[in-house]
Every structure is written in C-alpha cells, then in structure tokens.
Tab-separated table of C-alpha atoms in Angstrom:
chain	number	residue	atom	x	y	z
A	1	GLU	CA	-121.690	193.348	-161.132
A	2	PRO	CA	-120.717	191.699	-164.434
A	3	GLU	CA	-117.091	192.015	-165.401
A	4	VAL	CA	-114.644	191.139	-168.140
A	5	THR	CA	-112.344	188.269	-167.218
A	6	GLN	CA	-109.017	187.302	-168.741
A	7	THR	CA	-106.761	184.278	-168.547
A	8	PRO	CA	-103.992	183.675	-167.829
A	9	SER	CA	-103.046	186.551	-165.556
A	10	HIS	CA	-99.386	186.036	-166.441
A	11	GLN	CA	-97.715	184.286	-169.369
A	12	VAL	CA	-94.017	183.720	-169.931
A	13	THR	CA	-92.928	182.430	-173.313
A	14	GLN	CA	-89.862	182.015	-175.464
A	15	MET	CA	-89.327	184.257	-178.471
A	16	GLY	CA	-90.834	182.694	-181.575
A	17	GLN	CA	-93.500	180.755	-179.700
A	18	GLU	CA	-97.227	181.197	-180.208
A	19	VAL	CA	-99.418	182.464	-177.386
A	20	ILE	CA	-103.170	182.679	-177.021
A	21	LEU	CA	-104.656	185.159	-174.618
A	22	ARG	CA	-108.230	184.550	-173.543
A	23	CYS	CA	-111.011	186.878	-172.574
A	24	VAL	CA	-114.629	186.479	-171.561
A	25	PRO	CA	-116.430	189.762	-172.276
A	26	ILE	CA	-119.515	190.881	-170.391
A	27	SER	CA	-122.310	188.648	-171.618
A	28	ASN	CA	-124.685	191.093	-173.303
A	29	HIS	CA	-121.963	193.233	-174.864
A	30	LEU	CA	-121.566	193.280	-178.612
A	31	TYR	CA	-118.220	195.029	-179.197
A	32	PHE	CA	-114.908	193.564	-178.125
A	33	TYR	CA	-111.433	195.045	-178.067
A	34	TRP	CA	-107.807	194.256	-177.393
A	35	TYR	CA	-105.323	196.813	-176.130
A	36	ARG	CA	-101.757	196.553	-175.007
A	37	GLN	CA	-99.699	198.585	-172.554
A	38	ILE	CA	-95.949	198.287	-172.601
A	39	LEU	CA	-94.532	198.893	-169.129
A	40	GLY	CA	-94.400	202.594	-168.385
A	41	GLN	CA	-96.161	203.576	-171.609
A	42	LYS	CA	-99.693	204.458	-172.599
A	43	VAL	CA	-102.514	202.102	-173.434
A	44	GLU	CA	-102.567	201.382	-177.185
A	45	PHE	CA	-105.489	200.145	-179.266
A	46	LEU	CA	-104.919	196.913	-181.175
A	47	VAL	CA	-108.218	195.740	-182.617
A	48	SER	CA	-111.980	195.905	-182.320
A	49	PHE	CA	-114.371	193.095	-183.160
A	50	TYR	CA	-118.064	193.151	-183.901
A	51	ASN	CA	-120.484	190.694	-185.435
A	52	ASN	CA	-117.793	188.019	-185.720
A	53	GLU	CA	-115.358	190.104	-187.677
A	54	ILE	CA	-112.677	192.718	-187.171
A	55	SER	CA	-114.161	196.194	-187.419
A	56	GLU	CA	-111.010	198.251	-186.849
A	57	LYS	CA	-107.342	197.522	-186.295
A	58	SER	CA	-104.278	199.613	-185.617
A	59	GLU	CA	-100.886	199.601	-187.294
A	60	ILE	CA	-99.623	197.507	-184.379
A	61	PHE	CA	-102.007	194.689	-185.298
A	62	ASP	CA	-99.926	193.139	-188.058
A	63	ASP	CA	-99.989	189.646	-189.574
A	64	GLN	CA	-98.624	187.988	-186.462
A	65	PHE	CA	-101.810	188.879	-184.574
A	66	SER	CA	-105.226	187.348	-184.977
A	67	VAL	CA	-108.467	187.388	-183.019
A	68	GLU	CA	-111.250	184.896	-182.788
A	69	ARG	CA	-114.540	184.352	-181.052
A	70	PRO	CA	-114.560	180.557	-181.074
A	71	ASP	CA	-117.813	180.209	-179.146
A	72	GLY	CA	-120.496	182.399	-177.632
A	73	SER	CA	-118.416	183.562	-174.711
A	74	ASN	CA	-114.664	183.576	-175.376
A	75	PHE	CA	-112.690	186.162	-177.316
A	76	THR	CA	-109.062	185.320	-178.006
A	77	LEU	CA	-105.934	187.110	-179.173
A	78	LYS	CA	-103.282	184.946	-180.809
A	79	ILE	CA	-99.723	186.091	-181.336
A	80	ARG	CA	-98.181	183.690	-183.823
A	81	SER	CA	-94.464	184.142	-183.375
A	82	THR	CA	-93.727	186.271	-180.358
A	83	LYS	CA	-90.987	188.877	-180.326
A	84	LEU	CA	-89.243	190.453	-177.367
A	85	GLU	CA	-91.082	193.700	-178.002
A	86	ASP	CA	-94.442	191.947	-177.587
A	87	SER	CA	-93.810	191.913	-173.840
A	88	ALA	CA	-96.610	194.008	-172.404
A	89	MET	CA	-99.877	193.929	-170.511
A	90	TYR	CA	-102.718	192.953	-172.817
A	91	PHE	CA	-106.176	194.205	-171.906
A	92	CYS	CA	-109.444	192.955	-173.290
A	93	ALA	CA	-112.440	195.286	-173.188
A	94	SER	CA	-116.087	195.167	-174.184
A	95	SER	CA	-118.844	197.684	-174.710
A	96	PRO	CA	-122.611	197.237	-174.902
A	97	THR	CA	-123.812	198.615	-178.179
A	98	ASP	CA	-121.399	200.693	-180.235
A	99	ALA	CA	-117.841	201.888	-180.534
A	100	GLU	CA	-118.560	205.223	-178.877
A	101	GLU	CA	-119.858	203.730	-175.683
A	102	THR	CA	-117.982	203.238	-172.456
A	103	GLN	CA	-115.622	200.292	-172.590
A	104	TYR	CA	-115.114	197.969	-169.643
A	105	PHE	CA	-111.685	196.486	-169.224
A	106	GLY	CA	-110.553	193.106	-167.992
A	107	PRO	CA	-107.715	192.758	-165.470
A	108	GLY	CA	-105.171	192.070	-168.204
A	109	THR	CA	-102.647	189.384	-169.066
A	110	ARG	CA	-99.033	190.231	-168.450
A	111	LEU	CA	-96.977	188.692	-171.254
A	112	LEU	CA	-93.234	188.319	-170.940
A	113	VAL	CA	-91.276	187.163	-173.981
A	114	LEU	CA	-87.783	185.878	-173.256
B	1	ARG	CA	-98.733	216.254	-182.990
B	2	LYS	CA	-99.841	213.639	-180.462
B	3	GLU	CA	-103.545	212.829	-180.561
B	4	VAL	CA	-104.235	213.134	-176.841
B	5	GLU	CA	-101.963	215.046	-174.512
B	6	GLN	CA	-102.136	215.416	-170.759
B	7	ASP	CA	-100.352	217.286	-167.976
B	8	PRO	CA	-97.077	215.410	-167.517
B	9	GLY	CA	-97.313	215.141	-163.725
B	10	PRO	CA	-96.759	213.687	-161.252
B	11	PHE	CA	-99.005	215.671	-158.966
B	12	ASN	CA	-98.252	215.311	-155.251
B	13	VAL	CA	-100.961	216.900	-153.120
B	14	PRO	CA	-101.988	216.731	-149.459
B	15	GLU	CA	-105.243	215.117	-148.415
B	16	GLY	CA	-108.139	217.492	-148.782
B	17	ALA	CA	-106.574	219.462	-151.607
B	18	THR	CA	-108.281	220.299	-154.872
B	19	VAL	CA	-106.446	219.180	-157.983
B	20	ALA	CA	-107.168	219.722	-161.659
B	21	PHE	CA	-105.981	217.740	-164.658
B	22	ASN	CA	-105.935	218.996	-168.204
B	23	CYS	CA	-106.153	217.155	-171.490
B	24	THR	CA	-106.118	218.293	-175.090
B	25	TYR	CA	-107.004	216.318	-178.205
B	26	SER	CA	-106.127	216.934	-181.821
B	27	ASN	CA	-109.036	215.398	-183.734
B	28	SER	CA	-111.857	217.916	-183.907
B	29	ALA	CA	-114.277	215.208	-185.082
B	30	SER	CA	-113.971	213.283	-181.810
B	31	GLN	CA	-117.349	212.485	-180.332
B	32	SER	CA	-116.892	210.754	-177.004
B	33	PHE	CA	-114.694	211.650	-174.088
B	34	PHE	CA	-113.906	209.841	-170.874
B	35	TRP	CA	-111.747	209.916	-167.803
B	36	TYR	CA	-110.419	206.577	-166.629
B	37	ARG	CA	-108.239	205.885	-163.635
B	38	GLN	CA	-105.554	203.247	-163.562
B	39	ASP	CA	-103.960	201.907	-160.428
B	40	CYS	CA	-100.424	200.535	-160.638
B	41	ARG	CA	-100.350	197.349	-162.747
B	42	LYS	CA	-104.152	197.246	-162.954
B	43	GLU	CA	-106.663	197.765	-165.734
B	44	PRO	CA	-108.140	201.172	-166.608
B	45	LYS	CA	-111.445	201.740	-164.850
B	46	LEU	CA	-114.038	204.238	-165.966
B	47	LEU	CA	-114.205	207.261	-163.713
B	48	MET	CA	-116.691	209.269	-165.719
B	49	SER	CA	-117.850	210.136	-169.179
B	50	VAL	CA	-117.484	213.773	-170.174
B	51	TYR	CA	-120.460	215.608	-171.623
B	52	SER	CA	-120.598	218.913	-173.463
B	53	SER	CA	-122.495	220.580	-170.657
B	54	GLY	CA	-120.007	219.417	-168.055
B	55	ASN	CA	-120.858	216.869	-165.430
B	56	GLU	CA	-120.257	216.190	-161.790
B	57	ASP	CA	-120.093	212.981	-159.794
B	58	GLY	CA	-119.539	213.620	-156.109
B	59	ARG	CA	-116.086	215.138	-155.680
B	60	PHE	CA	-115.295	214.824	-159.385
B	61	THR	CA	-116.173	217.393	-162.043
B	62	ALA	CA	-115.438	217.016	-165.744
B	63	GLN	CA	-115.571	219.783	-168.319
B	64	LEU	CA	-115.379	219.700	-172.100
B	65	ASN	CA	-114.541	222.623	-174.356
B	66	ARG	CA	-115.014	221.496	-177.946
B	67	ALA	CA	-113.884	224.789	-179.437
B	68	SER	CA	-110.535	224.545	-177.667
B	69	GLN	CA	-110.442	220.726	-177.864
B	70	TYR	CA	-109.803	220.626	-174.155
B	71	ILE	CA	-111.040	218.387	-171.351
B	72	SER	CA	-110.522	218.824	-167.647
B	73	LEU	CA	-111.031	216.842	-164.480
B	74	LEU	CA	-111.332	218.482	-161.072
B	75	ILE	CA	-111.025	216.480	-157.877
B	76	ARG	CA	-112.154	218.198	-154.691
B	77	ASP	CA	-111.298	217.150	-151.142
B	78	SER	CA	-108.808	214.567	-152.388
B	79	LYS	CA	-108.486	211.270	-150.509
B	80	LEU	CA	-105.561	208.907	-150.179
B	81	SER	CA	-107.537	206.453	-152.304
B	82	ASP	CA	-107.548	208.927	-155.198
B	83	SER	CA	-103.861	208.162	-155.758
B	84	ALA	CA	-103.686	206.683	-159.258
B	85	THR	CA	-102.919	207.582	-162.858
B	86	TYR	CA	-105.733	209.476	-164.558
B	87	LEU	CA	-106.208	208.702	-168.226
B	88	CYS	CA	-107.910	211.005	-170.674
B	89	VAL	CA	-109.594	208.925	-173.388
B	90	VAL	CA	-111.060	210.182	-176.629
B	91	ASN	CA	-113.072	208.221	-179.145
B	92	SER	CA	-111.499	209.305	-182.374
B	93	GLU	CA	-111.302	208.355	-186.002
B	94	ASP	CA	-107.933	207.977	-187.670
B	95	ASN	CA	-106.556	206.177	-190.716
B	96	TYR	CA	-107.418	202.879	-189.098
B	97	GLY	CA	-111.007	203.719	-188.214
B	98	GLN	CA	-112.801	204.688	-185.064
B	99	ASN	CA	-111.225	203.703	-181.784
B	100	PHE	CA	-110.358	204.784	-178.278
B	101	VAL	CA	-107.221	206.867	-178.052
B	102	PHE	CA	-105.615	207.071	-174.650
B	103	GLY	CA	-103.550	209.916	-173.316
B	104	PRO	CA	-100.299	209.105	-171.542
B	105	GLY	CA	-101.900	209.679	-168.152
B	106	THR	CA	-101.212	211.984	-165.237
B	107	ARG	CA	-100.119	210.393	-162.002
B	108	LEU	CA	-101.609	211.672	-158.760
B	109	SER	CA	-100.229	210.960	-155.310
B	110	VAL	CA	-102.334	212.141	-152.385
B	111	LEU	CA	-100.176	212.418	-149.309
B	112	PRO	CA	-101.305	212.096	-145.661
C-alpha cells in the first residue's frame, strides 16, 4: 500500500539554525500539506500546496517558513531561523484530488530546538 | 469558541464495552468530516469518513447531525488494540482558506 514517507525521523538543532524537513507524498496525489503537533497539543494546519504553489496557509506559517517541491517527488518544509517554540512533531500529508478528500499522513519528523 | 471540540476524556473501559465519542464543530459551512485515530507519538491514521446518512465499518459507527453540528463515533465490542486517541477532523473554511481542523482528541484506554 502506498504511503507518505518523511525524513529525518528526528532532528535536533540549535536555536537560530535552519532546518529542512523532507516528505515524499503518495505518487499520484496532487495536494500536499504540512501540519505540526506540539507535544500534548492538537494537530495544527500549517500550509497546503497544489499545482506548485501554496493554496492555503495558517497564521502559524509566517515568514520563517517556506515550502518547496524541488522535483517530482519531494515536498519540503524549511524553517529559516528556528525558535525554541518550533519544537514539535511535523507531519506531511497528501490527498488525491482536492482539499476535501481524505488526507494520508506521513510518520512525522520530531524536531527539537535547543 | 473553539472550532472543533471533543469529549475531554480519557475514557477507560473494559474489553468488550461499547464506547461513544462526541464532537461538535462551529463552522456550519463545513463539508467533510472524518475520524482519525492517533497512537502515542505516531501519525494520525484515517479511521473513517463521516457521511450525512451515517456509516458503519465493522465495530465502528459514525453519525453526523448537520443541524446540531455534531459528530459521533461508536465503538462496539472494544478491543485492547482500540486504545488510542480519537481525533475528530472537519474540513472547514476560515480566514486563511479551506483546511483540515483537528479537534483536541479523546483518549481511549481499553483495559483487560
């Protein structure tokens, strides 16, 4: 069964450093998403991406965040200058055809900012 | 008012019990509704979509009441493996556009 994959599974970084989180969505899916979940809190939407551009983004997704689909398979989330409060689990998700469809989640990257 | 609210939990039930979770949502224009389950430190996994007519998948039954903006999930004959956090998810449109809004989750522990 096809699945969303994410790398790395864990990332530890120093405050102020840049990190890039990588995702490979399911191959025939057209919509891609990033979410984050701070430990003990709910899953929060960050951004959705369709047709090589951002379609929606939340108030959390400020100028320090960016997303890119550098090739036909990868989908990345870059955090330019990490803050302590960026420590969270970051989930990538994809859906087949539109934003109302079921989304399939990757296993997540646990980011720890020191 | 929070967009998606759920029973605070946790629910601790014996094996074989029937348990019901409730969820309410604030945006009346929401179109799609789902139940996901999330195991500790794992990703959310789709349990079932929720349709207006209600739907059943084995031991799981989901109901939607659009007038009351209420969604429910019923688990019959609960198993130890049902222990997880159950997330109510609503596709909703807010100031930032259309996106999935997650409830805070209700944790279920099924005890032997």
